[in-house]
PDB file of C-alpha atoms in Angstrom:
ATOM      1  CA  LEU K   1     -13.217 -35.438 -33.673  1.00 97.00           C
ATOM      2  CA  HIS K   2     -12.788 -38.645 -31.663  1.00 96.00           C
ATOM      3  CA  PRO K   3     -10.671 -41.161 -33.622  1.00 97.00           C
ATOM      4  CA  PRO K   4     -11.507 -44.764 -32.672  1.00 96.00           C
ATOM      5  CA  VAL K   5      -8.001 -46.180 -33.299  1.00 97.00           C
ATOM      6  CA  THR K   6      -4.471 -44.796 -33.374  1.00 98.00           C
ATOM      7  CA  GLY K   7      -2.840 -44.450 -36.771  1.00 98.00           C
ATOM      8  CA  GLU K   8      -2.675 -42.552 -40.049  1.00 97.00           C
ATOM      9  CA  TYR K   9      -5.991 -41.100 -41.258  1.00 96.00           C
ATOM     10  CA  GLU K  10      -6.747 -39.742 -44.717  1.00 94.00           C
ATOM     11  CA  PHE K  11      -9.384 -37.034 -45.282  1.00 93.00           C
ATOM     12  CA  TRP K  12     -11.364 -35.790 -48.291  1.00 90.00           C
ATOM     13  CA  VAL K  13     -13.809 -32.915 -48.627  1.00 89.00           C
ATOM     14  CA  ALA K  14     -16.449 -32.265 -51.313  1.00 86.00           C
ATOM     15  CA  GLY K  15     -18.603 -29.193 -51.735  1.00 83.00           C
ATOM     16  CA  ALA K  16     -20.977 -27.560 -54.176  1.00 75.00           C
ATOM     17  CA  THR K  17     -18.265 -25.097 -55.124  1.00 77.00           C
ATOM     18  CA  TYR K  18     -15.221 -24.527 -52.940  1.00 81.00           C
ATOM     19  CA  ALA K  19     -14.669 -26.376 -49.670  1.00 86.00           C
ATOM     20  CA  GLU K  20     -11.892 -26.932 -47.186  1.00 90.00           C
ATOM     21  CA  LEU K  21     -11.375 -29.096 -44.137  1.00 93.00           C
ATOM     22  CA  LEU K  22      -9.352 -27.701 -41.236  1.00 95.00           C
ATOM     23  CA  MET K  23      -8.031 -29.601 -38.246  1.00 95.00           C
ATOM     24  CA  SER K  24      -5.998 -28.935 -35.145  1.00 95.00           C
ATOM     25  CA  PRO K  25      -3.350 -31.285 -33.705  1.00 95.00           C
ATOM     26  CA  ASP K  26      -5.417 -31.133 -30.488  1.00 95.00           C
ATOM     27  CA  ASP K  27      -8.725 -29.622 -29.311  1.00 94.00           C
ATOM     28  CA  ASP K  28      -7.572 -25.995 -29.733  1.00 94.00           C
ATOM     29  CA  PRO K  29      -9.329 -24.263 -32.692  1.00 94.00           C
ATOM     30  CA  ASP K  30      -6.578 -21.630 -32.821  1.00 95.00           C
ATOM     31  CA  ARG K  31      -4.092 -24.282 -34.026  1.00 96.00           C
ATOM     32  CA  LYS K  32      -6.138 -25.486 -37.009  1.00 95.00           C
ATOM     33  CA  VAL K  33      -4.570 -25.998 -40.441  1.00 93.00           C
ATOM     34  CA  VAL K  34      -5.988 -27.088 -43.794  1.00 92.00           C
ATOM     35  CA  VAL K  35      -5.929 -30.889 -44.228  1.00 91.00           C
ATOM     36  CA  ALA K  36      -8.102 -31.144 -47.373  1.00 89.00           C
ATOM     37  CA  ILE K  37      -9.290 -28.623 -49.946  1.00 87.00           C
ATOM     38  CA  THR K  38     -11.143 -28.742 -53.245  1.00 83.00           C
ATOM     39  CA  GLU K  39      -8.720 -28.117 -56.136  1.00 65.00           C
ATOM     40  CA  PRO K  40      -8.902 -26.619 -58.615  1.00 55.00           C
ATOM     41  CA  ARG K  41     -11.453 -24.101 -57.403  1.00 53.00           C
ATOM     42  CA  TYR K  42     -15.037 -25.230 -58.126  1.00 51.00           C
ATOM     43  CA  SER K  43     -14.101 -28.824 -58.908  1.00 53.00           C
ATOM     44  CA  GLY K  44     -16.305 -30.079 -56.089  1.00 56.00           C
ATOM     45  CA  TYR K  45     -13.878 -32.811 -54.928  1.00 57.00           C
ATOM     46  CA  SER K  46     -10.684 -32.659 -52.931  1.00 62.00           C
ATOM     47  CA  GLU K  47      -7.309 -33.667 -54.203  1.00 61.00           C
ATOM     48  CA  TRP K  48      -5.087 -36.103 -52.321  1.00 61.00           C
ATOM     49  CA  ALA K  49      -3.917 -34.857 -48.951  1.00 72.00           C
ATOM     50  CA  PRO K  50      -1.145 -36.367 -46.805  1.00 85.00           C
ATOM     51  CA  PRO K  51      -2.248 -38.714 -44.003  1.00 93.00           C
ATOM     52  CA  VAL K  52      -2.801 -37.217 -40.561  1.00 93.00           C
ATOM     53  CA  PRO K  53      -1.524 -39.140 -37.499  1.00 96.00           C
ATOM     54  CA  LEU K  54      -4.241 -39.359 -34.805  1.00 97.00           C
ATOM     55  CA  VAL K  55      -4.317 -41.022 -31.393  1.00 98.00           C
ATOM     56  CA  ALA K  56      -7.361 -42.893 -30.080  1.00 97.00           C
ATOM     57  CA  GLY K  57      -8.769 -41.323 -26.924  1.00 94.00           C
ATOM     58  CA  ARG K  58      -7.635 -37.802 -27.828  1.00 96.00           C
ATOM     59  CA  ILE K  59      -9.990 -35.074 -29.031  1.00 96.00           C
ATOM     60  CA  TYR K  60      -9.174 -33.046 -32.148  1.00 97.00           C
ATOM     61  CA  TYR K  61     -10.795 -29.839 -33.369  1.00 96.00           C
ATOM     62  CA  ILE K  62     -12.149 -30.219 -36.912  1.00 96.00           C
ATOM     63  CA  GLU K  63     -13.983 -27.690 -39.077  1.00 95.00           C
ATOM     64  CA  ALA K  64     -15.383 -27.844 -42.616  1.00 93.00           C
ATOM     65  CA  ILE K  65     -16.113 -24.731 -44.661  1.00 90.00           C
ATOM     66  CA  VAL K  66     -18.028 -24.522 -47.933  1.00 87.00           C
ATOM     67  CA  GLU K  67     -18.568 -21.540 -50.209  1.00 82.00           C
ATOM     68  CA  VAL K  68     -22.097 -21.305 -51.602  1.00 79.00           C
ATOM     69  CA  PRO K  69     -22.364 -18.063 -53.604  1.00 75.00           C
ATOM     70  CA  THR K  70     -25.910 -18.704 -54.875  1.00 77.00           C
ATOM     71  CA  GLY K  71     -28.508 -21.452 -54.812  1.00 75.00           C
ATOM     72  CA  GLU K  72     -28.208 -24.745 -53.032  1.00 76.00           C
ATOM     73  CA  GLY K  73     -25.007 -26.157 -51.670  1.00 77.00           C
ATOM     74  CA  HIS K  74     -23.635 -29.344 -50.211  1.00 83.00           C
ATOM     75  CA  LEU K  75     -20.688 -30.392 -48.098  1.00 87.00           C
ATOM     76  CA  SER K  76     -19.355 -33.864 -47.388  1.00 90.00           C
ATOM     77  CA  VAL K  77     -16.307 -35.078 -45.487  1.00 93.00           C
ATOM     78  CA  ALA K  78     -14.887 -38.569 -45.910  1.00 93.00           C
ATOM     79  CA  TRP K  79     -12.080 -40.287 -44.089  1.00 94.00           C
ATOM     80  CA  LYS K  80     -10.102 -43.491 -44.235  1.00 95.00           C
ATOM     81  CA  ARG K  81      -9.299 -44.873 -40.818  1.00 95.00           C
ATOM     82  CA  PRO K  82      -6.309 -47.205 -40.409  1.00 96.00           C
ATOM     83  CA  ASP K  83      -8.689 -50.126 -39.798  1.00 91.00           C
ATOM     84  CA  ALA K  84     -11.340 -49.393 -42.460  1.00 93.00           C
ATOM     85  CA  SER K  85     -11.963 -48.309 -46.029  1.00 93.00           C
ATOM     86  CA  ARG K  86     -12.931 -44.775 -47.047  1.00 93.00           C
ATOM     87  CA  GLU K  87     -16.347 -43.724 -45.709  1.00 94.00           C
ATOM     88  CA  LEU K  88     -18.283 -40.583 -44.856  1.00 94.00           C
ATOM     89  CA  LEU K  89     -17.336 -39.040 -41.527  1.00 95.00           C
ATOM     90  CA  THR K  90     -20.470 -39.305 -39.397  1.00 94.00           C
ATOM     91  CA  GLY K  91     -21.586 -37.750 -36.139  1.00 94.00           C
ATOM     92  CA  ASP K  92     -20.625 -40.962 -34.327  1.00 95.00           C
ATOM     93  CA  TYR K  93     -17.077 -39.587 -34.143  1.00 96.00           C
ATOM     94  CA  LEU K  94     -17.915 -35.918 -33.553  1.00 96.00           C
ATOM     95  CA  SER K  95     -18.986 -33.767 -30.626  1.00 93.00           C
ATOM     96  CA  PRO K  96     -19.582 -30.004 -30.266  1.00 90.00           C
ATOM     97  CA  CYS K  97     -16.571 -27.814 -29.642  1.00 83.00           C
ATOM     98  CA  GLN K  98     -16.310 -26.868 -25.959  1.00 77.00           C
ATOM     99  CA  PRO K  99     -15.197 -23.258 -25.397  1.00 72.00           C
ATOM    100  CA  LYS K 100     -12.196 -22.906 -23.115  1.00 66.00           C
TER     101      LYS K 100
END
C-alpha cells in the first residue's frame, strides 16, 4: 500500500461471508495485524475499526482474506484518506509484495 498523504486512515472490508483486512506497520508481511474484520461472522460488512496512522512515501504490506465456503464470493476494501471521503481502495495505491 502506498498512501498518498500522511495522516489517519480508516479501513473497511466486505466479503460474501467472512473477511478480514490485515496490515503491517511497514512492508514486512510477518508484522501484519488485523485492521478490519466482518462482525458478526457472515454479516458481510466490517464494523468500525480504529484509524491507522500512515506516512506518505512509505510502503505498507496489506492483505485481504475472504472465506468462500461454496458458490460465488466477493471481497471489497474501502478506505478513508485524511484528504478524501470513503472510497474503494483501488490498484492505484497498491503494488505487488516484493520478497525479501
